[in-house]
Amino acid sequence: MNDANVKLSKNELSVVTDAALILTKNSIIAKVYTMFGLLSSEWQAAAEKTKTLLPEEAYRVSPKIYKGEQYMGLPYVMLDYPRVYTGGHVLAVRCFFWWGNFFSITLHLQGRFMQYRAARLHAWVQAHSGQGWFIGINTDAWQHHFGENNYCSIDVMGQEILNNALNAGNGFVKLAKKIPLEQWDEAMQFFRTERVTLMQVFEN
C-alpha cells in the first residue's frame, strides 16, 4: 500500500482537527429535522379536514423523516407525506434538504395515481408556467438534483414530457421546485405555499 494514499493535505488536516465543523453540521441537520417535524405535524392535522382530496390510502401512513450522508457525496434530509409506494404505484410529496445546494419540494406520481390525474396534470402544467416549476425527465425516479439530465423547466416542453410519461407503461411524473439555502428563513413558507400548489393536482 502506498502511504501517500492516506496522507492528508493541509486543508484536510485543518478540517479533521476542527471538531466545531462537525458539531455545527449536526446542529444544522437537527434544525432541518425540526423544520420537517413541524411541517409534518401541520399537514397531518390539515389532512383530517381534507380527506376527500386524496385517495383514502394516502392517509394511512404517517409522515417519514430520514437522513443520509451520501447523496452525490453530500448530506441530505427528506420528509415524505403523503407517501404511498406500493407495487409500482406511487403518490408522494417529498421535501428535500441537500447540503450545499437547495431545499426542494416534489410531487411524484406513478401508476394508477398518475393515470387518474392525467387531465388535471396537463391543466396544472399549463396554469403554472412561468412560476419556476420543473418536470422530471430522467428514467431514474429517485434522483433529486436539478441537473439538465434530471429536470426540465415546465416552460420549455412540459406538456410533451408529460404526454411521454402518461403514455409509457412504466412512466412517472415528478413536478418539483427549489430555493437556494441562502433563503433558509423563507424555507418553511416555501414548503407550505408550494405544497398547496402541488395539491391543486388533486382538485376537480
C-alpha positions as CSV (number, residue, x, y, z in Angstrom):
1,M,0.0,0.0,0.0
2,N,1.2,3.5,-0.9
3,D,1.4,5.6,2.3
4,A,0.7,8.7,0.2
5,N,-2.9,7.5,-0.3
6,V,-3.7,8.1,3.4
7,K,-1.8,11.3,3.9
8,L,-3.8,14.5,4.4
9,S,-3.5,17.7,2.5
10,K,-3.1,20.9,4.6
11,N,-6.8,21.7,4.0
12,E,-7.9,18.2,5.0
13,L,-5.7,18.4,8.2
14,S,-7.3,21.7,9.2
15,V,-10.8,20.2,8.8
16,V,-10.1,16.9,10.6
17,T,-8.7,18.8,13.6
18,D,-11.7,21.2,13.8
19,A,-14.4,19.5,15.9
20,A,-16.6,22.6,15.6
21,L,-17.2,21.9,11.9
22,I,-19.0,18.6,12.6
23,L,-20.8,20.0,15.6
24,T,-22.1,22.8,13.5
25,K,-23.1,20.4,10.8
26,N,-25.0,18.3,13.4
27,S,-26.8,21.4,14.7
28,I,-27.9,22.3,11.1
29,I,-29.2,18.8,10.4
30,A,-31.1,18.9,13.7
31,K,-32.8,22.2,12.7
32,V,-33.9,20.7,9.4
33,Y,-35.4,17.7,11.3
34,T,-37.2,20.2,13.5
35,M,-38.4,22.1,10.4
36,F,-39.7,19.0,8.8
37,G,-41.2,17.8,12.0
38,L,-43.3,21.0,12.3
39,L,-44.4,20.7,8.7
40,S,-45.4,17.1,9.0
41,S,-47.5,17.9,12.1
42,E,-49.2,20.7,10.3
43,W,-50.0,18.6,7.3
44,Q,-51.3,15.7,9.3
45,A,-53.7,18.0,11.1
46,A,-54.8,19.5,7.9
47,A,-55.4,16.1,6.3
48,E,-58.1,15.4,8.8
49,K,-60.1,18.2,7.2
50,T,-59.4,17.3,3.6
51,K,-59.6,13.6,3.4
52,T,-61.7,13.8,0.2
53,L,-58.8,15.5,-1.7
54,L,-56.6,12.4,-2.0
55,P,-57.2,8.7,-2.2
56,E,-58.0,7.2,1.2
57,E,-54.9,5.1,1.2
58,A,-52.7,8.2,1.1
59,Y,-53.7,8.9,4.7
60,R,-53.0,5.5,6.2
61,V,-49.2,6.0,6.5
62,S,-47.7,8.6,8.8
63,P,-45.0,11.1,7.6
64,K,-41.5,9.9,7.5
65,I,-38.3,12.0,8.0
66,Y,-35.0,10.4,7.3
67,K,-31.4,11.5,6.5
68,G,-28.3,10.3,4.8
69,E,-24.8,11.3,4.2
70,Q,-24.1,10.4,0.6
71,Y,-26.5,11.8,-2.0
72,M,-23.8,12.6,-4.6
73,G,-21.4,12.8,-1.7
74,L,-23.3,15.2,0.4
75,P,-25.7,15.0,3.4
76,Y,-29.4,15.3,2.9
77,V,-32.7,15.2,4.9
78,M,-36.1,14.1,3.4
79,L,-39.7,14.4,4.5
80,D,-42.3,12.2,2.7
81,Y,-46.0,12.9,3.2
82,P,-48.3,11.7,1.9
83,R,-46.3,8.6,0.9
84,V,-47.7,5.6,-0.9
85,Y,-45.2,3.3,-2.5
86,T,-46.9,0.0,-3.5
87,G,-46.5,-2.3,-6.4
88,G,-45.2,0.3,-8.8
89,H,-47.9,2.8,-7.8
90,V,-46.5,6.0,-6.2
91,L,-48.2,9.0,-4.7
92,A,-45.7,11.1,-2.6
93,V,-44.8,14.7,-1.8
94,R,-41.2,14.9,-0.8
95,C,-39.5,17.8,0.9
96,F,-35.7,17.7,0.5
97,F,-32.7,19.4,2.0
98,W,-29.4,18.9,0.2
99,W,-26.3,20.2,1.9
100,G,-24.6,22.9,-0.1
101,N,-27.4,23.0,-2.7
102,F,-31.0,23.7,-2.0
103,F,-34.4,23.0,-0.5
104,S,-36.9,21.4,-2.9
105,I,-40.4,20.0,-2.9
106,T,-41.6,17.3,-5.3
107,L,-44.8,15.6,-6.3
108,H,-44.1,12.1,-7.5
109,L,-47.0,10.2,-9.2
110,Q,-46.7,6.8,-10.8
111,G,-49.0,4.0,-11.9
112,R,-52.7,4.4,-11.2
113,F,-52.1,7.6,-9.2
114,M,-50.6,9.2,-12.3
115,Q,-53.3,7.9,-14.7
116,Y,-56.3,9.0,-12.8
117,R,-55.0,12.6,-12.7
118,A,-53.8,12.8,-16.3
119,A,-56.2,15.5,-17.5
120,R,-55.6,17.5,-14.3
121,L,-51.8,17.2,-14.7
122,H,-52.0,18.8,-18.1
123,A,-54.1,21.7,-16.8
124,W,-51.7,22.2,-13.8
125,V,-48.7,22.4,-16.0
126,Q,-50.4,24.9,-18.2
127,A,-51.6,27.0,-15.3
128,H,-48.2,27.2,-13.6
129,S,-45.9,28.1,-16.5
130,G,-43.5,30.9,-15.6
131,Q,-43.6,30.1,-11.9
132,G,-40.2,28.2,-11.6
133,W,-41.5,24.7,-11.7
134,F,-39.7,21.7,-13.2
135,I,-40.7,18.3,-14.6
136,G,-38.6,15.2,-14.3
137,I,-37.0,13.8,-17.5
138,N,-34.8,11.1,-16.0
139,T,-35.6,7.5,-16.3
140,D,-34.5,7.1,-12.7
141,A,-37.3,8.4,-10.5
142,W,-35.0,8.5,-7.4
143,Q,-32.7,11.3,-8.5
144,H,-33.3,14.7,-6.8
145,H,-30.7,17.1,-8.3
146,F,-31.7,19.7,-10.9
147,G,-29.1,18.9,-13.5
148,E,-30.2,19.1,-17.1
149,N,-30.4,15.3,-17.4
150,N,-32.9,15.1,-14.5
151,Y,-35.3,18.1,-14.7
152,C,-36.5,20.4,-17.3
153,S,-38.5,23.6,-16.8
154,I,-42.2,23.1,-17.5
155,D,-42.0,26.3,-19.6
156,V,-39.8,24.5,-22.1
157,M,-41.6,21.3,-23.0
158,G,-43.7,20.4,-20.0
159,Q,-46.7,19.2,-21.9
160,E,-44.6,17.0,-24.2
161,I,-42.7,15.4,-21.3
162,L,-46.0,14.9,-19.5
163,N,-47.5,13.1,-22.5
164,N,-44.5,10.8,-22.8
165,A,-44.8,9.9,-19.2
166,L,-48.5,9.2,-19.4
167,N,-48.1,7.0,-22.5
168,A,-45.2,5.0,-21.1
169,G,-46.1,1.7,-19.5
170,N,-43.8,2.3,-16.5
171,G,-43.8,6.1,-16.6
172,F,-43.9,8.5,-13.8
173,V,-44.4,12.2,-13.3
174,K,-42.3,14.4,-11.0
175,L,-43.1,18.1,-10.5
176,A,-40.6,20.0,-8.5
177,K,-39.5,23.4,-7.3
178,K,-36.4,24.6,-5.4
179,I,-35.0,27.5,-3.5
180,P,-31.3,28.1,-2.5
181,L,-30.1,27.5,1.0
182,E,-29.4,31.3,1.3
183,Q,-33.2,31.6,1.6
184,W,-33.2,29.5,4.8
185,D,-35.5,31.8,6.7
186,E,-38.1,31.5,3.9
187,A,-38.0,27.7,3.7
188,M,-40.9,27.0,6.0
189,Q,-43.2,29.3,4.0
190,F,-41.8,27.9,0.7
191,F,-42.8,24.4,1.7
192,R,-46.2,25.5,3.0
193,T,-47.1,27.5,-0.1
194,E,-45.8,25.1,-2.7
195,R,-47.4,22.1,-1.1
196,V,-50.7,23.8,-1.5
197,T,-49.8,24.5,-5.2
198,L,-49.0,20.8,-5.7
199,M,-52.2,19.7,-4.1
200,Q,-54.1,21.5,-6.8
201,V,-53.3,18.5,-9.0
202,F,-55.9,16.6,-7.0
203,E,-58.7,19.2,-7.2
204,N,-61.5,18.6,-9.6
